[in-house]
Amino acid sequence: MNVIDHVRDMVAAGLYSNVRLLSSLLLTMSDNNPEFFSPVQKYQLLVYHADSLFHDKEYRNAESKYKIALQQKKALTKTTKVRPAGGSAPSTPQTQCLPSEIEVKYKMAECYTMLRQERDAVAILDTIPTRQRTPKINMMLANLYKKAGQERSAVTSYKEVLRQCPLAMDAILGLLSLSVKGAEVASLTMNVIQSIPNLDWLSVWIKAYAFVHTGDNTRAINAICSLEKKSLLRDNVDLMGSLADLYFRVGDSKNAILKFEQAQMLDPYIIKGMDVYGYLLAGEGRLEDVENLGGRLFNISDQHAEPWVVSGYQCLYSKRYSRALYLGAKAIQLNSNSVQALLLKGAALRALGRIQEAIIHFREAMRLSPCRMDCYEGLVECYLASNSIREAMVMANNVFKTLGPNAQTLTLFATVCLEDPMTQEKARTLLDKALAQKSDYLKAVVKKSRTSES
């Protein structure tokens, strides 16, 4: 074995701190004496050193070293001769253990993503020929295309993931979120469903989440409940979390909280969805429970948005708006796609009177989750706070037409109508319709009582 083999073995063993020290010294040796390592060995060293930097989360430094490594790789077309390191012959042909150029480009894309340079990430992945793209490359491309609003390219990449890995369920959700019909998505998995025993539930799962992404929450709840009743899927924490979120979306806080509590009992380390749970508890005035939830989540991980959001809602409902704003911003920094973090920050900005900034955050939340009513409610409240009743009316009317006449959309429409003396009678009618559909919908009950007093 030569010294490069030892570095490679340490990378394989996960000894990144050791790799970083040794590779740095060896690269300096190479810089001072270019003849000491061949182009092949120099390429290997650069990649291994970059890997160690990536492991230490020094993404900008790692990206620069990966870029140098790719430039070094070009030199390999000019020479295939391998010079022995330190005078000893290599034990295996160097070309057989070279780090993959495709993998290097993928790591560069990961660096760019962590640095929020999504365009650069797409650019480097696009240089990989289509036929050489692995499922993880296509998955990353799909997510990046989706975030950039390039829906057609995103759909193509998600489908390619499913062609190679037909049980890639996050890719299925990606397609459904881009309005690909459930039947078409199901057809991409049909062969594997039919060939493997006990996978018949997957078609129902796809149908359920197709309902979720079209905003048909009631049918989504029914579909997931039918899955949850199956003995083999009973007490699945992900299904329980989805049910909790759906009950929240239809305004059924009681059942939403119940399902979140059940999910916690199934998995005490669950993080996903706990931001919504914290928001619901705060809305019920259970601030001590919110504080305890935030502390528990921070003990699990402070690298997720959820604990910061939960603590933010505890501050928001305690009227510590500046602190809530900071916590919301921190959550967004950790996950720019966190809808609840955007809503928290928007609410804090609105409370501080920074209405235009709040509107930007509510609009982004609405873009990420167009079927969530609280995104629209936040935006309408901003318009009303700035006396933009016309904009509020247009928004409420659009939501009413898009999501249909349910208790939530009727109440939102009524809320705007109450602001104009000319439409207050219409507001009462809308609230009556909302309560006829859902007699215990708290927001409608509160609005109705206020109209009765006036």
Tab-separated table of C-alpha atoms in Angstrom:
chain	number	residue	atom	x	y	z
A	1	MET	CA	0.000	0.000	0.000
A	2	ASN	CA	1.116	3.539	-0.719
A	3	VAL	CA	0.157	6.641	1.235
A	4	ILE	CA	-2.852	7.371	-1.013
A	5	ASP	CA	-4.239	3.921	-0.242
A	6	HIS	CA	-3.993	4.711	3.469
A	7	VAL	CA	-5.881	7.987	2.999
A	8	ARG	CA	-8.569	6.200	0.965
A	9	ASP	CA	-8.961	3.543	3.668
A	10	MET	CA	-9.376	6.229	6.338
A	11	VAL	CA	-12.112	7.873	4.260
A	12	ALA	CA	-13.860	4.516	3.963
A	13	ALA	CA	-13.531	4.084	7.746
A	14	GLY	CA	-15.059	7.530	8.383
A	15	LEU	CA	-11.892	8.941	9.993
A	16	TYR	CA	-12.422	12.382	8.489
A	17	SER	CA	-10.489	14.414	11.069
A	18	ASN	CA	-7.467	12.186	10.379
A	19	VAL	CA	-7.982	12.449	6.631
A	20	ARG	CA	-8.116	16.238	6.866
A	21	LEU	CA	-4.786	16.509	8.668
A	22	LEU	CA	-2.898	14.006	6.532
A	23	SER	CA	-4.318	15.105	3.170
A	24	SER	CA	-3.522	18.736	3.932
A	25	LEU	CA	0.130	17.864	4.593
A	26	LEU	CA	0.358	15.645	1.516
A	27	LEU	CA	-1.146	18.339	-0.709
A	28	THR	CA	1.453	20.817	0.547
A	29	MET	CA	4.161	18.273	-0.298
A	30	SER	CA	2.689	18.011	-3.792
A	31	ASP	CA	2.593	21.790	-4.196
A	32	ASN	CA	6.254	22.042	-3.232
A	33	ASN	CA	7.252	19.117	-5.435
A	34	PRO	CA	4.767	18.513	-8.300
A	35	GLU	CA	6.648	15.349	-9.233
A	36	PHE	CA	5.898	13.649	-5.922
A	37	PHE	CA	2.353	12.547	-6.889
A	38	SER	CA	0.905	11.693	-10.281
A	39	PRO	CA	-2.160	13.592	-11.615
A	40	VAL	CA	-4.256	10.572	-10.620
A	41	GLN	CA	-2.991	10.627	-7.057
A	42	LYS	CA	-3.319	14.420	-6.810
A	43	TYR	CA	-6.956	14.102	-7.912
A	44	GLN	CA	-7.601	11.462	-5.271
A	45	LEU	CA	-6.010	13.575	-2.543
A	46	LEU	CA	-8.035	16.648	-3.482
A	47	VAL	CA	-11.301	14.712	-3.388
A	48	TYR	CA	-10.496	13.050	-0.057
A	49	HIS	CA	-9.494	16.404	1.438
A	50	ALA	CA	-12.713	17.984	0.146
A	51	ASP	CA	-14.700	15.082	1.627
A	52	SER	CA	-13.189	15.803	5.049
A	53	LEU	CA	-14.111	19.488	4.741
A	54	PHE	CA	-17.648	18.552	3.709
A	55	HIS	CA	-17.935	16.310	6.760
A	56	ASP	CA	-16.910	19.299	8.946
A	57	LYS	CA	-19.671	21.362	7.255
A	58	GLU	CA	-17.153	23.753	5.697
A	59	TYR	CA	-19.158	23.788	2.494
A	60	ARG	CA	-17.571	26.766	0.759
A	61	ASN	CA	-14.077	25.424	1.349
A	62	ALA	CA	-15.140	21.930	0.285
A	63	GLU	CA	-16.718	23.257	-2.921
A	64	SER	CA	-13.504	25.062	-3.863
A	65	LYS	CA	-11.474	21.873	-3.352
A	66	TYR	CA	-13.943	19.758	-5.357
A	67	LYS	CA	-13.688	22.311	-8.163
A	68	ILE	CA	-9.873	22.053	-8.153
A	69	ALA	CA	-10.216	18.263	-8.135
A	70	LEU	CA	-12.375	18.350	-11.277
A	71	GLN	CA	-9.799	20.575	-12.959
A	72	GLN	CA	-7.134	18.078	-11.946
A	73	LYS	CA	-9.233	15.272	-13.400
A	74	LYS	CA	-8.915	16.855	-16.825
A	75	ALA	CA	-5.178	16.318	-16.619
A	76	LEU	CA	-5.763	12.595	-16.499
A	77	THR	CA	-6.681	12.593	-20.176
A	78	LYS	CA	-3.151	13.727	-20.891
A	79	THR	CA	-1.390	11.059	-18.876
A	80	THR	CA	-2.246	7.643	-17.487
A	81	LYS	CA	1.167	6.993	-16.036
A	82	VAL	CA	1.142	6.635	-12.235
A	83	ARG	CA	4.215	7.644	-10.313
A	84	PRO	CA	4.804	5.712	-7.079
A	85	ALA	CA	4.397	7.759	-3.896
A	86	GLY	CA	7.518	7.819	-1.730
A	87	GLY	CA	9.268	5.458	-4.120
A	88	SER	CA	7.007	2.428	-3.539
A	89	ALA	CA	4.820	0.905	-6.222
A	90	PRO	CA	1.050	1.005	-5.743
A	91	SER	CA	-0.614	-2.222	-4.724
A	92	THR	CA	-3.546	-1.762	-7.130
A	93	PRO	CA	-3.981	0.123	-10.391
A	94	GLN	CA	-4.875	3.689	-9.398
A	95	THR	CA	-7.453	4.050	-12.099
A	96	GLN	CA	-9.510	1.268	-10.529
A	97	CYS	CA	-10.073	3.174	-7.270
A	98	LEU	CA	-10.515	6.733	-8.482
A	99	PRO	CA	-13.298	8.755	-6.832
A	100	SER	CA	-16.209	9.056	-9.248
A	101	GLU	CA	-16.338	12.352	-11.122
A	102	ILE	CA	-20.140	12.126	-11.010
A	103	GLU	CA	-20.025	11.738	-7.229
A	104	VAL	CA	-17.734	14.759	-6.968
A	105	LYS	CA	-20.234	16.848	-8.923
A	106	TYR	CA	-23.043	15.620	-6.687
A	107	LYS	CA	-21.046	16.630	-3.600
A	108	MET	CA	-20.455	20.050	-5.163
A	109	ALA	CA	-24.200	20.378	-5.699
A	110	GLU	CA	-24.767	19.492	-2.038
A	111	CYS	CA	-22.319	22.231	-1.064
A	112	TYR	CA	-24.135	24.754	-3.261
A	113	THR	CA	-27.468	23.713	-1.766
A	114	MET	CA	-26.185	24.190	1.776
A	115	LEU	CA	-24.856	27.606	0.710
A	116	ARG	CA	-28.268	28.400	-0.859
A	117	GLN	CA	-26.725	28.710	-4.307
A	118	GLU	CA	-29.406	26.598	-5.967
A	119	ARG	CA	-28.667	27.853	-9.484
A	120	ASP	CA	-25.070	26.721	-9.190
A	121	ALA	CA	-26.270	23.349	-7.893
A	122	VAL	CA	-28.519	22.886	-10.927
A	123	ALA	CA	-25.744	24.036	-13.258
A	124	ILE	CA	-23.214	21.476	-11.998
A	125	LEU	CA	-25.754	18.619	-12.029
A	126	ASP	CA	-26.836	19.549	-15.562
A	127	THR	CA	-23.284	18.816	-16.735
A	128	ILE	CA	-23.833	15.138	-15.881
A	129	PRO	CA	-25.154	13.286	-18.969
A	130	THR	CA	-28.756	12.156	-18.525
A	131	ARG	CA	-27.929	8.467	-18.844
A	132	GLN	CA	-25.302	8.715	-16.108
A	133	ARG	CA	-27.590	10.341	-13.530
A	134	THR	CA	-28.230	8.154	-10.516
A	135	PRO	CA	-31.561	8.239	-8.636
A	136	LYS	CA	-30.156	10.552	-5.958
A	137	ILE	CA	-28.958	12.988	-8.645
A	138	ASN	CA	-32.372	12.995	-10.296
A	139	MET	CA	-34.026	13.441	-6.897
A	140	MET	CA	-31.866	16.437	-6.073
A	141	LEU	CA	-32.480	17.922	-9.514
A	142	ALA	CA	-36.234	17.401	-9.150
A	143	ASN	CA	-36.301	19.203	-5.808
A	144	LEU	CA	-34.161	22.050	-7.142
A	145	TYR	CA	-36.287	22.411	-10.287
A	146	LYS	CA	-39.431	22.440	-8.147
A	147	LYS	CA	-38.056	25.157	-5.882
A	148	ALA	CA	-37.090	27.224	-8.933
A	149	GLY	CA	-40.596	26.899	-10.395
A	150	GLN	CA	-39.432	24.732	-13.325
A	151	GLU	CA	-42.317	22.328	-12.921
A	152	ARG	CA	-41.977	20.424	-16.201
A	153	SER	CA	-38.308	19.629	-15.548
A	154	ALA	CA	-39.132	18.670	-11.958
A	155	VAL	CA	-41.835	16.251	-13.105
A	156	THR	CA	-39.450	14.643	-15.598
A	157	SER	CA	-36.780	14.160	-12.936
A	158	TYR	CA	-39.216	12.744	-10.339
A	159	LYS	CA	-40.508	10.291	-12.956
A	160	GLU	CA	-36.948	9.229	-13.716
A	161	VAL	CA	-36.406	8.528	-10.014
A	162	LEU	CA	-39.518	6.321	-9.997
A	163	ARG	CA	-38.434	4.555	-13.173
A	164	GLN	CA	-35.273	3.458	-11.373
A	165	CYS	CA	-36.762	3.152	-7.858
A	166	PRO	CA	-40.557	2.666	-8.126
A	167	LEU	CA	-41.011	2.717	-4.326
A	168	ALA	CA	-39.390	6.151	-3.865
A	169	MET	CA	-42.304	7.599	-1.907
A	170	ASP	CA	-40.940	11.131	-1.555
A	171	ALA	CA	-40.675	11.277	-5.344
A	172	ILE	CA	-44.333	10.197	-5.475
A	173	LEU	CA	-45.238	13.064	-3.153
A	174	GLY	CA	-43.175	15.408	-5.321
A	175	LEU	CA	-45.207	14.491	-8.406
A	176	LEU	CA	-48.507	14.837	-6.548
A	177	SER	CA	-47.465	18.268	-5.271
A	178	LEU	CA	-46.912	19.321	-8.900
A	179	SER	CA	-50.516	18.436	-9.808
A	180	VAL	CA	-49.706	15.147	-11.542
A	181	LYS	CA	-52.871	13.059	-11.251
A	182	GLY	CA	-52.894	10.239	-8.730
A	183	ALA	CA	-53.814	7.661	-11.374
A	184	GLU	CA	-50.790	8.591	-13.488
A	185	VAL	CA	-48.476	8.410	-10.472
A	186	ALA	CA	-49.950	5.061	-9.437
A	187	SER	CA	-49.285	3.681	-12.934
A	188	LEU	CA	-45.555	4.286	-12.382
A	189	THR	CA	-45.595	1.922	-9.401
A	190	MET	CA	-48.175	-0.626	-10.609
A	191	ASN	CA	-45.695	-3.313	-11.673
A	192	VAL	CA	-43.953	-3.419	-8.305
A	193	ILE	CA	-47.268	-3.316	-6.398
A	194	GLN	CA	-48.512	-6.329	-8.347
A	195	SER	CA	-45.264	-8.275	-8.053
A	196	ILE	CA	-44.611	-7.895	-4.300
A	197	PRO	CA	-46.992	-9.312	-1.663
A	198	ASN	CA	-48.664	-7.026	0.912
A	199	LEU	CA	-48.096	-3.805	-1.044
A	200	ASP	CA	-51.711	-3.339	-2.144
A	201	TRP	CA	-52.040	-0.484	0.397
A	202	LEU	CA	-49.678	1.695	-1.675
A	203	SER	CA	-52.339	2.527	-4.269
A	204	VAL	CA	-54.628	3.764	-1.466
A	205	TRP	CA	-51.713	5.724	0.013
A	206	ILE	CA	-51.116	7.441	-3.330
A	207	LYS	CA	-54.819	8.237	-3.637
A	208	ALA	CA	-54.869	9.678	-0.102
A	209	TYR	CA	-51.977	12.054	-0.744
A	210	ALA	CA	-53.400	12.997	-4.136
A	211	PHE	CA	-56.423	14.254	-2.181
A	212	VAL	CA	-54.081	16.102	0.189
A	213	HIS	CA	-52.396	17.968	-2.650
A	214	THR	CA	-55.672	18.917	-4.332
A	215	GLY	CA	-57.027	20.295	-1.060
A	216	ASP	CA	-59.718	17.615	-0.722
A	217	ASN	CA	-58.916	17.185	2.963
A	218	THR	CA	-62.081	15.314	3.959
A	219	ARG	CA	-61.500	12.543	1.420
A	220	ALA	CA	-57.818	12.492	2.349
A	221	ILE	CA	-58.760	11.921	6.005
A	222	ASN	CA	-61.109	9.097	5.030
A	223	ALA	CA	-58.446	7.439	2.869
A	224	ILE	CA	-55.732	7.646	5.525
A	225	CYS	CA	-58.157	6.404	8.191
A	226	SER	CA	-58.879	3.373	5.994
A	227	LEU	CA	-55.124	2.709	5.807
A	228	GLU	CA	-54.731	3.230	9.549
A	229	LYS	CA	-57.422	0.625	10.239
A	230	LYS	CA	-55.474	-2.035	8.366
A	231	SER	CA	-53.819	-4.255	10.974
A	232	LEU	CA	-50.425	-4.140	9.248
A	233	LEU	CA	-50.362	-0.315	9.192
A	234	ARG	CA	-52.039	0.401	12.509
A	235	ASP	CA	-50.133	2.836	14.764
A	236	ASN	CA	-47.836	4.087	12.019
A	237	VAL	CA	-46.392	7.384	13.232
A	238	ASP	CA	-46.233	8.967	9.754
A	239	LEU	CA	-49.882	8.209	9.025
A	240	MET	CA	-50.816	9.526	12.475
A	241	GLY	CA	-48.895	12.735	11.815
A	242	SER	CA	-50.588	13.146	8.435
A	243	LEU	CA	-54.007	12.685	10.040
A	244	ALA	CA	-53.167	15.298	12.673
A	245	ASP	CA	-52.119	17.779	9.987
A	246	LEU	CA	-55.276	17.118	7.953
A	247	TYR	CA	-57.558	17.627	10.954
A	248	PHE	CA	-55.704	20.900	11.529
A	249	ARG	CA	-56.297	21.937	7.921
A	250	VAL	CA	-60.056	21.375	8.172
A	251	GLY	CA	-60.178	23.390	11.386
A	252	ASP	CA	-60.695	20.435	13.734
A	253	SER	CA	-58.186	21.462	16.403
A	254	LYS	CA	-59.458	18.942	18.952
A	255	ASN	CA	-58.776	15.893	16.768
A	256	ALA	CA	-55.549	17.423	15.430
A	257	ILE	CA	-54.140	17.788	18.948
A	258	LEU	CA	-55.320	14.277	19.836
A	259	LYS	CA	-53.544	12.759	16.826
A	260	PHE	CA	-50.352	14.735	17.500
A	261	GLU	CA	-50.397	13.433	21.077
A	262	GLN	CA	-50.844	9.875	19.809
A	263	ALA	CA	-47.951	10.359	17.371
A	264	GLN	CA	-45.759	11.519	20.262
A	265	MET	CA	-46.668	8.422	22.255
A	266	LEU	CA	-45.747	6.217	19.300
A	267	ASP	CA	-42.419	8.011	18.807
A	268	PRO	CA	-41.219	10.324	21.608
A	269	TYR	CA	-38.460	11.613	19.318
A	270	ILE	CA	-40.764	12.764	16.533
A	271	ILE	CA	-40.015	16.247	15.184
A	272	LYS	CA	-42.036	16.469	11.966
A	273	GLY	CA	-45.335	18.281	12.491
A	274	MET	CA	-44.513	19.378	16.027
A	275	ASP	CA	-44.391	23.020	14.872
A	276	VAL	CA	-48.087	22.806	13.968
A	277	TYR	CA	-48.779	21.036	17.269
A	278	GLY	CA	-47.064	23.870	19.153
A	279	TYR	CA	-49.084	26.445	17.214
A	280	LEU	CA	-52.337	24.683	18.134
A	281	LEU	CA	-51.388	24.481	21.822
A	282	ALA	CA	-50.460	28.170	21.822
A	283	GLY	CA	-53.797	29.023	20.213
A	284	GLU	CA	-55.547	27.275	23.100
A	285	GLY	CA	-53.545	29.282	25.631
A	286	ARG	CA	-51.528	26.268	26.823
A	287	LEU	CA	-48.278	28.239	26.876
A	288	GLU	CA	-46.655	26.128	29.576
A	289	ASP	CA	-47.204	23.038	27.412
A	290	VAL	CA	-45.748	24.921	24.444
A	291	GLU	CA	-42.665	25.858	26.464
A	292	ASN	CA	-42.194	22.243	27.567
A	293	LEU	CA	-42.642	21.003	23.984
A	294	GLY	CA	-40.030	23.461	22.718
A	295	GLY	CA	-37.538	22.347	25.369
A	296	ARG	CA	-38.112	18.687	24.523
A	297	LEU	CA	-37.606	19.327	20.808
A	298	PHE	CA	-34.387	21.269	21.405
A	299	ASN	CA	-33.089	18.268	23.353
A	300	ILE	CA	-33.805	16.103	20.305
A	301	SER	CA	-32.288	18.444	17.700
A	302	ASP	CA	-31.615	22.157	17.346
A	303	GLN	CA	-30.789	21.695	13.651
A	304	HIS	CA	-34.441	21.465	12.625
A	305	ALA	CA	-36.853	24.376	12.246
A	306	GLU	CA	-39.561	22.868	14.465
A	307	PRO	CA	-38.141	23.603	17.963
A	308	TRP	CA	-37.422	27.204	16.982
A	309	VAL	CA	-40.950	27.608	15.632
A	310	VAL	CA	-42.539	26.134	18.757
A	311	SER	CA	-40.534	28.451	21.009
A	312	GLY	CA	-41.415	31.290	18.655
A	313	TYR	CA	-45.134	30.717	19.121
A	314	GLN	CA	-44.656	30.662	22.884
A	315	CYS	CA	-43.106	34.141	22.559
A	316	LEU	CA	-45.703	35.363	20.049
A	317	TYR	CA	-48.627	34.486	22.284
A	318	SER	CA	-46.755	35.996	25.243
A	319	LYS	CA	-46.539	39.240	23.191
A	320	ARG	CA	-42.752	39.084	22.976
A	321	TYR	CA	-42.895	39.887	19.284
A	322	SER	CA	-39.229	40.777	18.681
A	323	ARG	CA	-38.118	37.485	20.193
A	324	ALA	CA	-40.709	35.606	18.140
A	325	LEU	CA	-39.379	37.364	15.026
A	326	TYR	CA	-35.823	36.256	15.787
A	327	LEU	CA	-36.882	32.648	16.390
A	328	GLY	CA	-38.921	32.601	13.174
A	329	ALA	CA	-35.959	33.941	11.206
A	330	LYS	CA	-33.696	31.277	12.739
A	331	ALA	CA	-36.176	28.562	11.767
A	332	ILE	CA	-36.285	29.827	8.171
A	333	GLN	CA	-32.492	29.850	8.104
A	334	LEU	CA	-32.539	26.153	8.980
A	335	ASN	CA	-35.360	25.308	6.548
A	336	SER	CA	-36.432	27.907	4.005
A	337	ASN	CA	-39.369	25.667	3.019
A	338	SER	CA	-40.878	25.601	6.529
A	339	VAL	CA	-44.390	26.959	6.042
A	340	GLN	CA	-44.984	27.262	9.785
A	341	ALA	CA	-41.758	29.245	10.231
A	342	LEU	CA	-42.846	31.664	7.499
A	343	LEU	CA	-46.259	32.027	9.139
A	344	LEU	CA	-44.655	32.651	12.535
A	345	LYS	CA	-42.341	35.321	11.174
A	346	GLY	CA	-45.187	36.876	9.195
A	347	ALA	CA	-47.363	37.031	12.326
A	348	ALA	CA	-44.521	38.594	14.340
A	349	LEU	CA	-43.864	41.190	11.636
A	350	ARG	CA	-47.581	42.016	11.493
A	351	ALA	CA	-47.705	42.424	15.278
A	352	LEU	CA	-44.726	44.806	15.053
A	353	GLY	CA	-46.517	46.862	12.410
A	354	ARG	CA	-44.202	45.814	9.565
A	355	ILE	CA	-47.110	44.898	7.324
A	356	GLN	CA	-45.404	44.858	3.918
A	357	GLU	CA	-42.662	42.526	5.150
A	358	ALA	CA	-45.323	40.299	6.717
A	359	ILE	CA	-47.186	40.122	3.398
A	360	ILE	CA	-44.036	38.842	1.668
A	361	HIS	CA	-43.752	35.980	4.175
A	362	PHE	CA	-47.426	35.016	3.979
A	363	ARG	CA	-47.245	34.998	0.174
A	364	GLU	CA	-44.211	32.682	0.257
A	365	ALA	CA	-46.036	30.375	2.672
A	366	MET	CA	-49.025	30.406	0.312
A	367	ARG	CA	-46.771	29.511	-2.630
A	368	LEU	CA	-45.302	26.555	-0.753
A	369	SER	CA	-48.639	25.318	0.580
A	370	PRO	CA	-51.500	26.618	-1.587
A	371	CYS	CA	-54.118	24.465	0.172
A	372	ARG	CA	-53.488	25.722	3.707
A	373	MET	CA	-56.081	28.192	4.906
A	374	ASP	CA	-53.874	29.830	7.544
A	375	CYS	CA	-51.604	31.172	4.787
A	376	TYR	CA	-54.552	33.035	3.268
A	377	GLU	CA	-55.874	34.095	6.679
A	378	GLY	CA	-52.540	35.706	7.528
A	379	LEU	CA	-52.460	37.546	4.232
A	380	VAL	CA	-56.049	38.796	4.602
A	381	GLU	CA	-55.332	40.004	8.136
A	382	CYS	CA	-52.378	41.996	6.773
A	383	TYR	CA	-54.573	43.628	4.149
A	384	LEU	CA	-57.177	44.508	6.761
A	385	ALA	CA	-54.496	45.882	9.100
A	386	SER	CA	-53.358	48.233	6.338
A	387	ASN	CA	-56.971	49.161	5.445
A	388	SER	CA	-56.628	47.478	2.049
A	389	ILE	CA	-60.160	46.110	2.189
A	390	ARG	CA	-60.406	45.738	-1.570
A	391	GLU	CA	-57.300	43.502	-1.733
A	392	ALA	CA	-58.602	41.517	1.222
A	393	MET	CA	-61.959	41.036	-0.497
A	394	VAL	CA	-60.305	39.870	-3.729
A	395	MET	CA	-58.141	37.399	-1.823
A	396	ALA	CA	-61.037	36.026	0.263
A	397	ASN	CA	-63.193	35.681	-2.840
A	398	ASN	CA	-60.421	33.824	-4.704
A	399	VAL	CA	-59.916	31.425	-1.783
A	400	PHE	CA	-63.671	30.860	-1.619
A	401	LYS	CA	-63.766	29.958	-5.320
A	402	THR	CA	-60.553	27.900	-5.274
A	403	LEU	CA	-61.066	25.807	-2.135
A	404	GLY	CA	-64.853	25.740	-2.217
A	405	PRO	CA	-67.536	26.774	0.277
A	406	ASN	CA	-66.439	25.149	3.527
A	407	ALA	CA	-66.599	26.474	7.091
A	408	GLN	CA	-63.125	27.996	6.862
A	409	THR	CA	-63.492	29.784	3.520
A	410	LEU	CA	-66.968	31.029	4.436
A	411	THR	CA	-65.663	32.425	7.731
A	412	LEU	CA	-62.706	34.104	6.042
A	413	PHE	CA	-65.008	35.691	3.474
A	414	ALA	CA	-67.305	36.825	6.294
A	415	THR	CA	-64.368	38.329	8.201
A	416	VAL	CA	-63.657	40.663	5.292
A	417	CYS	CA	-67.323	41.486	4.748
A	418	LEU	CA	-67.627	42.570	8.386
A	419	GLU	CA	-65.139	45.365	7.711
A	420	ASP	CA	-67.516	47.098	5.282
A	421	PRO	CA	-70.884	48.375	6.591
A	422	MET	CA	-72.363	47.682	3.156
A	423	THR	CA	-71.600	43.936	3.358
A	424	GLN	CA	-72.168	43.176	7.059
A	425	GLU	CA	-75.518	41.518	6.387
A	426	LYS	CA	-73.812	39.291	3.840
A	427	ALA	CA	-71.221	38.434	6.516
A	428	ARG	CA	-73.964	37.198	8.844
A	429	THR	CA	-75.348	34.987	6.082
A	430	LEU	CA	-71.897	33.551	5.368
A	431	LEU	CA	-71.325	32.805	9.059
A	432	ASP	CA	-74.700	31.046	9.279
A	433	LYS	CA	-73.659	28.853	6.343
A	434	ALA	CA	-70.290	28.157	7.960
A	435	LEU	CA	-71.915	27.087	11.232
A	436	ALA	CA	-74.470	25.002	9.344
A	437	GLN	CA	-71.553	23.025	7.897
A	438	LYS	CA	-69.518	22.871	11.122
A	439	SER	CA	-71.398	24.024	14.210
A	440	ASP	CA	-68.338	23.892	16.481
A	441	TYR	CA	-65.960	25.832	14.207
A	442	LEU	CA	-64.568	28.230	16.811
A	443	LYS	CA	-63.620	31.124	14.517
A	444	ALA	CA	-67.132	31.216	13.069
A	445	VAL	CA	-68.675	30.990	16.528
A	446	VAL	CA	-66.595	33.939	17.755
A	447	LYS	CA	-67.383	36.075	14.701
A	448	LYS	CA	-71.073	35.242	14.964
A	449	SER	CA	-71.221	36.255	18.610
A	450	ARG	CA	-69.599	39.580	17.775
A	451	THR	CA	-72.101	40.303	15.021
A	452	SER	CA	-74.942	39.516	17.421
A	453	GLU	CA	-73.561	42.008	19.933
A	454	SER	CA	-73.253	44.790	17.360
